[in-house]
Amino acid sequence: EAKKPAKKDPGGPALGFESFRKAVEVQVSDKRREEIVSLRRLIDLGGGSAEDTPQWYFRLAELLWEESQYFFFEANRKDDRLIALGTRGDPREIDRLMAERKDLEREAERHKDQAVALYKAIVAKYPKYPRLDEVLYFLGENLSKRNRNDPDALKAYRALIQRFPQSRFVPDAWMAFGEYYFEKANEKERIPNLRRALEAYRKAASY
């Protein structure tokens, strides 16, 4: 009699892939941290040209933002574990996971703050940097991701639109204005804010 094929564990391949993905994320983060250390050393040593230094700032800001996302996703994993444990889990394990999640969230915010500070430094110190339109866009995006109502985010988008009207990031900046006013319409001054949102969406659509 032919043997029946063994049943596959439905959780096996998924768990295997999750472990693999986690290992890759850790390797990527390790490489990213090495580059962060190298760039910090370059910046601290000084001596960079007017072209090199803002480029180092920009690259470091990108890496710090990516690292903040790594910590953010790690914090979410702790959340998933807490949900799986439920209210009947070991209180000591729950306390440990909650403390780890809080530390990871704190690290994510710290890296975001450092990235934003670097973008602001480029805008303030290097107004002729060739990629300043990108800097303004990422400054606005990162500020709005941190706090959707941050007025500095709108200032960055507005500066991008006014100073670099031909930039490929201008449509996205108008979209950000549209989203901002659309959300404001749900809080107060519904009709005026909806009109502002519609106008911003129309300008984005014109591209």
Short mmCIF file of C-alpha atoms in Angstrom, two decimals:
data_model
loop_
_atom_site.label_atom_id
_atom_site.label_comp_id
_atom_site.label_asym_id
_atom_site.label_seq_id
_atom_site.Cartn_x
_atom_site.Cartn_y
_atom_site.Cartn_z
CA GLU A 1 0.00 0.00 0.00
CA ALA A 2 1.37 3.38 -1.00
CA LYS A 3 2.28 5.63 1.85
CA LYS A 4 0.25 8.78 2.22
CA PRO A 5 2.35 11.91 1.91
CA ALA A 6 3.13 13.45 5.25
CA LYS A 7 1.04 16.47 6.11
CA LYS A 8 2.90 19.71 5.82
CA ASP A 9 3.02 21.91 8.84
CA PRO A 10 1.15 25.02 7.68
CA GLY A 11 3.17 27.16 10.03
CA GLY A 12 6.55 25.73 8.99
CA PRO A 13 7.34 27.56 5.76
CA ALA A 14 5.90 30.84 7.04
CA LEU A 15 7.91 30.62 10.24
CA GLY A 16 10.99 29.70 8.25
CA PHE A 17 10.58 32.72 6.01
CA GLU A 18 9.99 35.00 9.00
CA SER A 19 13.23 33.79 10.59
CA PHE A 20 15.08 34.32 7.31
CA ARG A 21 13.64 37.82 6.90
CA LYS A 22 14.57 38.70 10.48
CA ALA A 23 18.15 37.50 9.89
CA VAL A 24 18.41 39.62 6.73
CA GLU A 25 17.02 42.68 8.54
CA VAL A 26 19.63 42.28 11.28
CA GLN A 27 22.45 41.98 8.71
CA VAL A 28 21.25 45.05 6.84
CA SER A 29 20.95 47.00 10.09
CA ASP A 30 24.48 45.99 11.10
CA LYS A 31 25.85 47.27 7.77
CA ARG A 32 23.79 50.44 8.11
CA ARG A 33 25.17 51.08 11.60
CA GLU A 34 28.72 50.65 10.31
CA GLU A 35 28.06 53.28 7.64
CA ILE A 36 26.48 55.58 10.25
CA VAL A 37 29.62 55.35 12.42
CA SER A 38 31.87 56.05 9.40
CA LEU A 39 29.86 59.08 8.34
CA ARG A 40 29.79 60.48 11.88
CA ARG A 41 33.59 60.21 11.99
CA LEU A 42 33.93 62.03 8.67
CA ILE A 43 31.63 64.82 9.83
CA ASP A 44 33.32 65.12 13.24
CA LEU A 45 36.77 65.33 11.63
CA GLY A 46 35.61 68.24 9.48
CA GLY A 47 37.52 69.34 6.43
CA GLY A 48 34.79 68.36 4.00
CA SER A 49 34.20 70.64 1.03
CA ALA A 50 31.03 72.66 0.51
CA GLU A 51 29.92 69.86 -1.82
CA ASP A 52 30.95 66.90 0.34
CA THR A 53 29.63 67.93 3.76
CA PRO A 54 25.94 68.41 2.88
CA GLN A 55 26.08 65.15 0.95
CA TRP A 56 27.38 63.41 4.09
CA TYR A 57 24.60 65.03 6.11
CA PHE A 58 22.01 63.90 3.59
CA ARG A 59 23.24 60.31 3.49
CA LEU A 60 23.50 60.14 7.29
CA ALA A 61 19.95 61.47 7.63
CA GLU A 62 18.69 58.78 5.23
CA LEU A 63 20.46 56.05 7.21
CA LEU A 64 19.17 57.34 10.54
CA TRP A 65 15.61 57.42 9.22
CA GLU A 66 15.96 53.84 7.92
CA GLU A 67 17.31 52.79 11.30
CA SER A 68 14.35 54.44 13.04
CA GLN A 69 12.06 52.28 10.89
CA TYR A 70 13.99 49.18 11.93
CA PHE A 71 13.37 49.99 15.61
CA PHE A 72 9.73 50.81 14.84
CA PHE A 73 9.14 47.39 13.25
CA GLU A 74 10.97 45.66 16.10
CA ALA A 75 8.64 47.42 18.55
CA ASN A 76 5.68 46.16 16.53
CA ARG A 77 7.00 42.61 16.84
CA LYS A 78 6.96 42.98 20.61
CA ASP A 79 3.36 44.14 20.28
CA ASP A 80 2.50 41.04 18.26
CA ARG A 81 4.04 38.88 20.97
CA LEU A 82 2.05 40.69 23.67
CA ILE A 83 -1.18 40.14 21.73
CA ALA A 84 -0.34 36.45 21.32
CA LEU A 85 0.22 36.09 25.06
CA GLY A 86 -3.05 37.80 25.90
CA THR A 87 -4.17 38.54 29.44
CA ARG A 88 -3.31 35.03 30.63
CA GLY A 89 0.39 35.28 29.88
CA ASP A 90 3.11 35.25 32.50
CA PRO A 91 3.06 38.75 34.08
CA ARG A 92 6.87 38.80 34.20
CA GLU A 93 7.08 38.03 30.49
CA ILE A 94 4.47 40.71 29.72
CA ASP A 95 6.38 43.31 31.79
CA ARG A 96 9.63 42.40 30.04
CA LEU A 97 8.09 42.70 26.56
CA MET A 98 6.44 46.01 27.41
CA ALA A 99 9.74 47.41 28.67
CA GLU A 100 11.54 46.21 25.53
CA ARG A 101 8.84 47.72 23.31
CA LYS A 102 9.16 51.06 25.12
CA ASP A 103 12.96 51.06 24.67
CA LEU A 104 12.60 50.28 20.95
CA GLU A 105 10.03 53.04 20.48
CA ARG A 106 12.37 55.45 22.27
CA GLU A 107 15.23 54.47 19.94
CA ALA A 108 13.01 54.94 16.89
CA GLU A 109 12.10 58.47 17.99
CA ARG A 110 15.70 59.33 18.82
CA HIS A 111 16.87 58.35 15.34
CA LYS A 112 14.00 60.28 13.71
CA ASP A 113 14.94 63.40 15.68
CA GLN A 114 18.56 63.11 14.56
CA ALA A 115 17.54 62.68 10.91
CA VAL A 116 15.28 65.74 11.05
CA ALA A 117 18.05 67.80 12.69
CA LEU A 118 20.41 66.93 9.83
CA TYR A 119 17.88 67.91 7.16
CA LYS A 120 17.33 71.22 8.95
CA ALA A 121 21.10 71.77 9.17
CA ILE A 122 21.46 71.34 5.39
CA VAL A 123 18.67 73.86 4.74
CA ALA A 124 20.23 76.38 7.14
CA LYS A 125 23.91 75.95 6.24
CA TYR A 126 23.94 74.91 2.60
CA PRO A 127 21.26 76.84 0.67
CA LYS A 128 23.07 76.16 -2.64
CA TYR A 129 23.20 72.40 -2.20
CA PRO A 130 22.15 70.95 -5.60
CA ARG A 131 19.73 68.46 -4.00
CA LEU A 132 18.09 70.99 -1.69
CA ASP A 133 14.67 70.28 -3.21
CA GLU A 134 15.02 66.65 -2.08
CA VAL A 135 16.15 67.78 1.36
CA LEU A 136 13.09 70.01 1.75
CA TYR A 137 10.79 67.23 0.60
CA PHE A 138 12.22 64.64 2.97
CA LEU A 139 12.25 67.16 5.80
CA GLY A 140 8.55 67.82 5.25
CA GLU A 141 7.75 64.14 4.86
CA ASN A 142 9.65 63.08 7.96
CA LEU A 143 8.18 65.88 10.08
CA SER A 144 4.65 64.99 8.97
CA LYS A 145 5.24 61.30 9.67
CA ARG A 146 6.38 62.21 13.15
CA ASN A 147 3.49 64.63 13.67
CA ARG A 148 0.89 65.18 10.93
CA ASN A 149 0.06 68.64 12.30
CA ASP A 150 3.63 69.93 12.55
CA PRO A 151 3.62 73.45 11.01
CA ASP A 152 7.32 73.07 10.13
CA ALA A 153 6.38 70.28 7.72
CA LEU A 154 4.13 72.66 5.79
CA LYS A 155 6.89 75.30 5.83
CA ALA A 156 9.28 72.81 4.22
CA TYR A 157 6.74 71.86 1.55
CA ARG A 158 5.95 75.52 0.88
CA ALA A 159 9.65 76.37 0.53
CA LEU A 160 10.03 73.48 -1.92
CA ILE A 161 7.11 74.70 -4.06
CA GLN A 162 8.23 78.33 -4.06
CA ARG A 163 11.97 77.84 -4.53
CA PHE A 164 11.97 74.82 -6.83
CA PRO A 165 8.79 74.95 -8.93
CA GLN A 166 10.30 72.55 -11.50
CA SER A 167 11.25 69.90 -8.92
CA ARG A 168 9.86 66.39 -9.39
CA PHE A 169 8.81 66.53 -5.72
CA VAL A 170 6.40 69.46 -6.16
CA PRO A 171 3.33 67.28 -6.96
CA ASP A 172 3.97 65.27 -3.79
CA ALA A 173 4.25 68.49 -1.81
CA TRP A 174 0.84 69.62 -3.12
CA MET A 175 -0.57 66.19 -2.21
CA ALA A 176 0.75 66.67 1.32
CA PHE A 177 -1.06 70.02 1.53
CA GLY A 178 -4.23 68.33 0.27
CA GLU A 179 -4.01 65.61 2.90
CA TYR A 180 -3.33 68.16 5.63
CA TYR A 181 -6.37 70.32 4.82
CA PHE A 182 -8.58 67.30 4.21
CA GLU A 183 -7.84 66.01 7.71
CA LYS A 184 -8.32 69.51 9.14
CA ALA A 185 -11.79 69.56 7.55
CA ASN A 186 -12.79 66.72 9.84
CA GLU A 187 -11.87 68.83 12.88
CA LYS A 188 -12.98 72.41 12.18
CA GLU A 189 -13.90 74.92 9.46
CA ARG A 190 -15.09 72.08 7.24
CA ILE A 191 -16.00 73.99 4.06
CA PRO A 192 -12.94 76.33 3.93
CA ASN A 193 -10.55 73.45 4.62
CA LEU A 194 -12.21 71.22 2.03
CA ARG A 195 -11.81 74.02 -0.52
CA ARG A 196 -8.11 74.34 0.37
CA ALA A 197 -7.70 70.56 0.08
CA LEU A 198 -9.46 70.50 -3.30
CA GLU A 199 -7.27 73.30 -4.64
CA ALA A 200 -4.11 71.48 -3.50
CA TYR A 201 -5.30 68.21 -5.08
CA ARG A 202 -6.03 70.06 -8.35
CA LYS A 203 -2.53 71.50 -8.40
CA ALA A 204 -1.05 68.05 -7.77
CA ALA A 205 -3.25 66.61 -10.55
CA SER A 206 -2.05 69.26 -12.98
CA TYR A 207 1.31 67.49 -13.06
#
